[in-house]
Coordinates of C-alpha atoms in Angstrom, one line a residue:
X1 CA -7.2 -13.7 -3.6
X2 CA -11.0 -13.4 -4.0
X3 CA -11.5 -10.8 -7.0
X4 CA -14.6 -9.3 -8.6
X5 CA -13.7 -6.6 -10.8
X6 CA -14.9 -4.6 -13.3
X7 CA -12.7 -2.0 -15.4
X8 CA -13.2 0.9 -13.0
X9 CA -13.9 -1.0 -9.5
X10 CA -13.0 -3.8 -7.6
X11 CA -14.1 -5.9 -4.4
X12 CA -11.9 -8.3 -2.8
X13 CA -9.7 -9.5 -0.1
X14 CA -5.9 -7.9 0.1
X15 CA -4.1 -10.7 1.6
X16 CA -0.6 -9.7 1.5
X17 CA 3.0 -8.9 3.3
X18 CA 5.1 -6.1 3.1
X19 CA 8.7 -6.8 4.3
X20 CA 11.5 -3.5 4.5
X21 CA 14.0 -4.2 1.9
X22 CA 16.6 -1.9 1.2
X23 CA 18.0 -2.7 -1.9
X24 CA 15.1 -2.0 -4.5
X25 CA 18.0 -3.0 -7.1
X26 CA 18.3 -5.5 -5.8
X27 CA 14.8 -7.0 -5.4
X28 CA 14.3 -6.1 -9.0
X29 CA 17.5 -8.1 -10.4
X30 CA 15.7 -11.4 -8.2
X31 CA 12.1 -10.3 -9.9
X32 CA 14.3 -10.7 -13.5
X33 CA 16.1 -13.7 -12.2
X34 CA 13.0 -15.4 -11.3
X35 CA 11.0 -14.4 -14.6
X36 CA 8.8 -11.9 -13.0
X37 CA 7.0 -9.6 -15.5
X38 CA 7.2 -6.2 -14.7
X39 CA 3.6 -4.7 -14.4
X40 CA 3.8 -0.7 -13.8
X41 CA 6.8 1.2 -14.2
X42 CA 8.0 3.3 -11.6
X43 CA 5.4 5.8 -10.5
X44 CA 4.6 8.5 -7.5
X45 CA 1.7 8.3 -5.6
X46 CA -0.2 10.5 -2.8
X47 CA -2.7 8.8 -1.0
X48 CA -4.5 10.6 1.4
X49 CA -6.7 9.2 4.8
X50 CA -10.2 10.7 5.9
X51 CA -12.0 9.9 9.1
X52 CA -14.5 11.6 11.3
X53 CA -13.4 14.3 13.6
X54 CA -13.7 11.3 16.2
X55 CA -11.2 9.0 14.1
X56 CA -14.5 6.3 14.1
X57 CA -12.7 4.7 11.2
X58 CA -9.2 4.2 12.4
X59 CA -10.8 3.2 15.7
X60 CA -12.3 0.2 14.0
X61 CA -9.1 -0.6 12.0
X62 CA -10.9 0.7 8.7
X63 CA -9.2 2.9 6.2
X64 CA -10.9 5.3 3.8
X65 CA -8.2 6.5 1.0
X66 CA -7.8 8.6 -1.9
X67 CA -4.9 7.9 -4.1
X68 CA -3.7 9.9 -6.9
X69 CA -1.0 8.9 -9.3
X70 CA -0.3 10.8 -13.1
X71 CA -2.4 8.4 -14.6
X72 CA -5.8 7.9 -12.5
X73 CA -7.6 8.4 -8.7
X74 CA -9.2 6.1 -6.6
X75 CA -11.3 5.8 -4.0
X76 CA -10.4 2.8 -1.7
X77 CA -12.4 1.3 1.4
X78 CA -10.4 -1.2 3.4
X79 CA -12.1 -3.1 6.2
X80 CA -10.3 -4.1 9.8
X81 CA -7.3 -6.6 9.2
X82 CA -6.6 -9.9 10.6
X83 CA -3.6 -12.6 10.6
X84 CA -3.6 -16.1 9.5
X85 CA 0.0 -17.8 9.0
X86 CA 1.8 -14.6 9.1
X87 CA -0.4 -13.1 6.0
X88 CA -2.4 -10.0 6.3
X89 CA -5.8 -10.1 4.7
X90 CA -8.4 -7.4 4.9
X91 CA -11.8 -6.4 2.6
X92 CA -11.2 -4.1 0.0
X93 CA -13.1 -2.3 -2.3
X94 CA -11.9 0.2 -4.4
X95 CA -13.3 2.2 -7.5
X96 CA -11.6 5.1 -10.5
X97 CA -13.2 8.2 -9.7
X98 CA -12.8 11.3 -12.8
X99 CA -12.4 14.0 -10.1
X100 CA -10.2 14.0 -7.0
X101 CA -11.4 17.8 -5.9
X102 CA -15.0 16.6 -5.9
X103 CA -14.7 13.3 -4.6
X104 CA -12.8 15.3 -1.5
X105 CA -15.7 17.4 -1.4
X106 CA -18.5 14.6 -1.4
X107 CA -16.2 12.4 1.5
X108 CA -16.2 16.4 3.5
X109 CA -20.2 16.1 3.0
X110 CA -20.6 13.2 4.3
X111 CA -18.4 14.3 7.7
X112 CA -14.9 12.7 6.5
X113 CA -11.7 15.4 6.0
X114 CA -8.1 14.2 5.2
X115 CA -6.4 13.0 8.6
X116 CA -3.1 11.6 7.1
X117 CA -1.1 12.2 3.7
X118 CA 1.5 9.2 3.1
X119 CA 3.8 9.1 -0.3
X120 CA 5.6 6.5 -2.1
X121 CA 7.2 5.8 -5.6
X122 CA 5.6 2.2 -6.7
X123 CA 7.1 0.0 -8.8
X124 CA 5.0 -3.2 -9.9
X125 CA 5.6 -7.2 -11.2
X126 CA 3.7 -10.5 -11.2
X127 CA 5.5 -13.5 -10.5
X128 CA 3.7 -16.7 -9.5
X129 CA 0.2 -15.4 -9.7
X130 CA 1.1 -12.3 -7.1
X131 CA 1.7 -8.5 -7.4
X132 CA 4.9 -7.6 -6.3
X133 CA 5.2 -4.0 -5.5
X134 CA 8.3 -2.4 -4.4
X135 CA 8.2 0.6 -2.8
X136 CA 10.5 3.6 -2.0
X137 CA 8.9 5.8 0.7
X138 CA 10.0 8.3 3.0
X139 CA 10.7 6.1 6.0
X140 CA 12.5 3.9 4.0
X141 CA 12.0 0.7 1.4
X142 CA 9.5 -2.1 1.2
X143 CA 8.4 -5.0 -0.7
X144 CA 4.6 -6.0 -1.3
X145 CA 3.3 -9.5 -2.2
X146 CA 0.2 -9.8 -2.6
X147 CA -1.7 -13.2 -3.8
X148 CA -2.9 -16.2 -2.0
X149 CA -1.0 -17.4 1.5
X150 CA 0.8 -20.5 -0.5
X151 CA 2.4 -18.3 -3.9
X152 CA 3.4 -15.4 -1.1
X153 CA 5.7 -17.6 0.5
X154 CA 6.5 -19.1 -2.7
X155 CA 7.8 -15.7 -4.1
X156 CA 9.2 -14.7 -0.9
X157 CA 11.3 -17.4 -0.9
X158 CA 12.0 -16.9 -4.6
X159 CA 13.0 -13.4 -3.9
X160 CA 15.5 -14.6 -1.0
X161 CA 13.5 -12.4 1.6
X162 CA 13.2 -13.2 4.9
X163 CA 9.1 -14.1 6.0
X164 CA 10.1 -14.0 9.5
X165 CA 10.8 -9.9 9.1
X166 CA 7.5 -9.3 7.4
X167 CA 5.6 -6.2 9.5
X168 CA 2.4 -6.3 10.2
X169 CA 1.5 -2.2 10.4
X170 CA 0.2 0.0 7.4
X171 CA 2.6 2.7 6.4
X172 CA 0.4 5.4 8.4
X173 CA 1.1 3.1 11.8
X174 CA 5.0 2.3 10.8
X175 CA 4.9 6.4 10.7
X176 CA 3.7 6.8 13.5
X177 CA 6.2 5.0 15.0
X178 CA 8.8 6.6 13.8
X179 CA 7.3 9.8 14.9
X180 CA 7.2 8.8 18.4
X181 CA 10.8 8.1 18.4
X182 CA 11.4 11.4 15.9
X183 CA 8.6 14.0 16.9
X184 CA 10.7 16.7 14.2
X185 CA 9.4 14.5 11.5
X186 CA 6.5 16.4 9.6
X187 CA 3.0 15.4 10.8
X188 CA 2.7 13.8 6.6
X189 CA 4.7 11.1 5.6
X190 CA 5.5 13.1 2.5
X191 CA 8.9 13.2 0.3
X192 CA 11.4 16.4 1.3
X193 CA 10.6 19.1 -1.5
X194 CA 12.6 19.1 -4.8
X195 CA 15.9 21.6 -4.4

């Protein structure tokens, strides 16, 4: 993983997997089991897409997001992907912004509106140098490991996953997906409201 961060932005590379897991128990019992450190508590997070009315950005493979969370926003770039030994790794750079209204407003200046809303509740650890996130979303669970190739197989193999059913698709693709084959589901990938 090649960082250079500062307190309120980073540039990098995201080299990671994300592999459907089930059992978020479960993965969190083998994070303890293994000594994994737990890193952020369970959170919820909206993370909205903007592109161009012509999709320029998705065309290319490129993502420009806005996440929010209860504790912070940020603005994220993230450059076309490509594979090497089953790993995903794309550019990244990401930065805090104060004001998610007018940080919306400044992308809608500069020709970009939301395309895509996608939610999730997070959970984070490290173990063996990588993030682990595990992830509850609406299409089902996930786990993340991000770090170099060598410590994600490492913790992969740690956490008794399978490397072989990593996916390769961001959650906006895996939605679309399962839109195709559901075409009821909401245009969002977006939790069902509270009753």
């Amino acid at each position: 993983m090649n960082r250079e961060k500062t307190a309120a932005s980073s540039r990098r590379e995201e080299v990671e997997v994300k592999i459907p897991w089930a059992d978020l128990a479960r993965a969190r019992e083998k994070l303890r089991e293994a000594d994994g450190r737990p890193r952020a508590a369970i959170h919820f997070e909206s993370n909205d897409l903007f592109d161009d009315a012509r999709g320029t950005l998705a065309a290319a493979g490129c993502a420009l997001r806005l996440r929010r969370t209860d504790t912070q926003v940020l603005l994220t770039f993230k450059g076309p992907a490509r594979f090497e030994n089953g790993v995903k790794i794309r550019q990244e750079n990401e930065t805090r912004v104060s004001d998610a209204g007018q940080t919306e407003a400044i992308l809608a200046g500069l020709g970009y509106a939301r395309r895509f809303r996608y939610e999730k509740r997070r959970e984070e650890w490290e173990l063996e140098g990588c993030v682990v996130a595990l992830d509850e979303t609406p299409i089902g669970s996930f786990v993340e490991v991000e770090g170099t190739p060598p410590a994600i197989r490492r913790v992969v193999s740690q956490l008794g996953l399978d490397f072989a059913s990593a996916v390769p698709y961001t959650y906006t693709r895996l939605y679309a997906e399962r839109r195709k084959a559901d075409p009821a589901l909401p245009e969002d990938m977006v939790f069902p409201p509270a009753t």
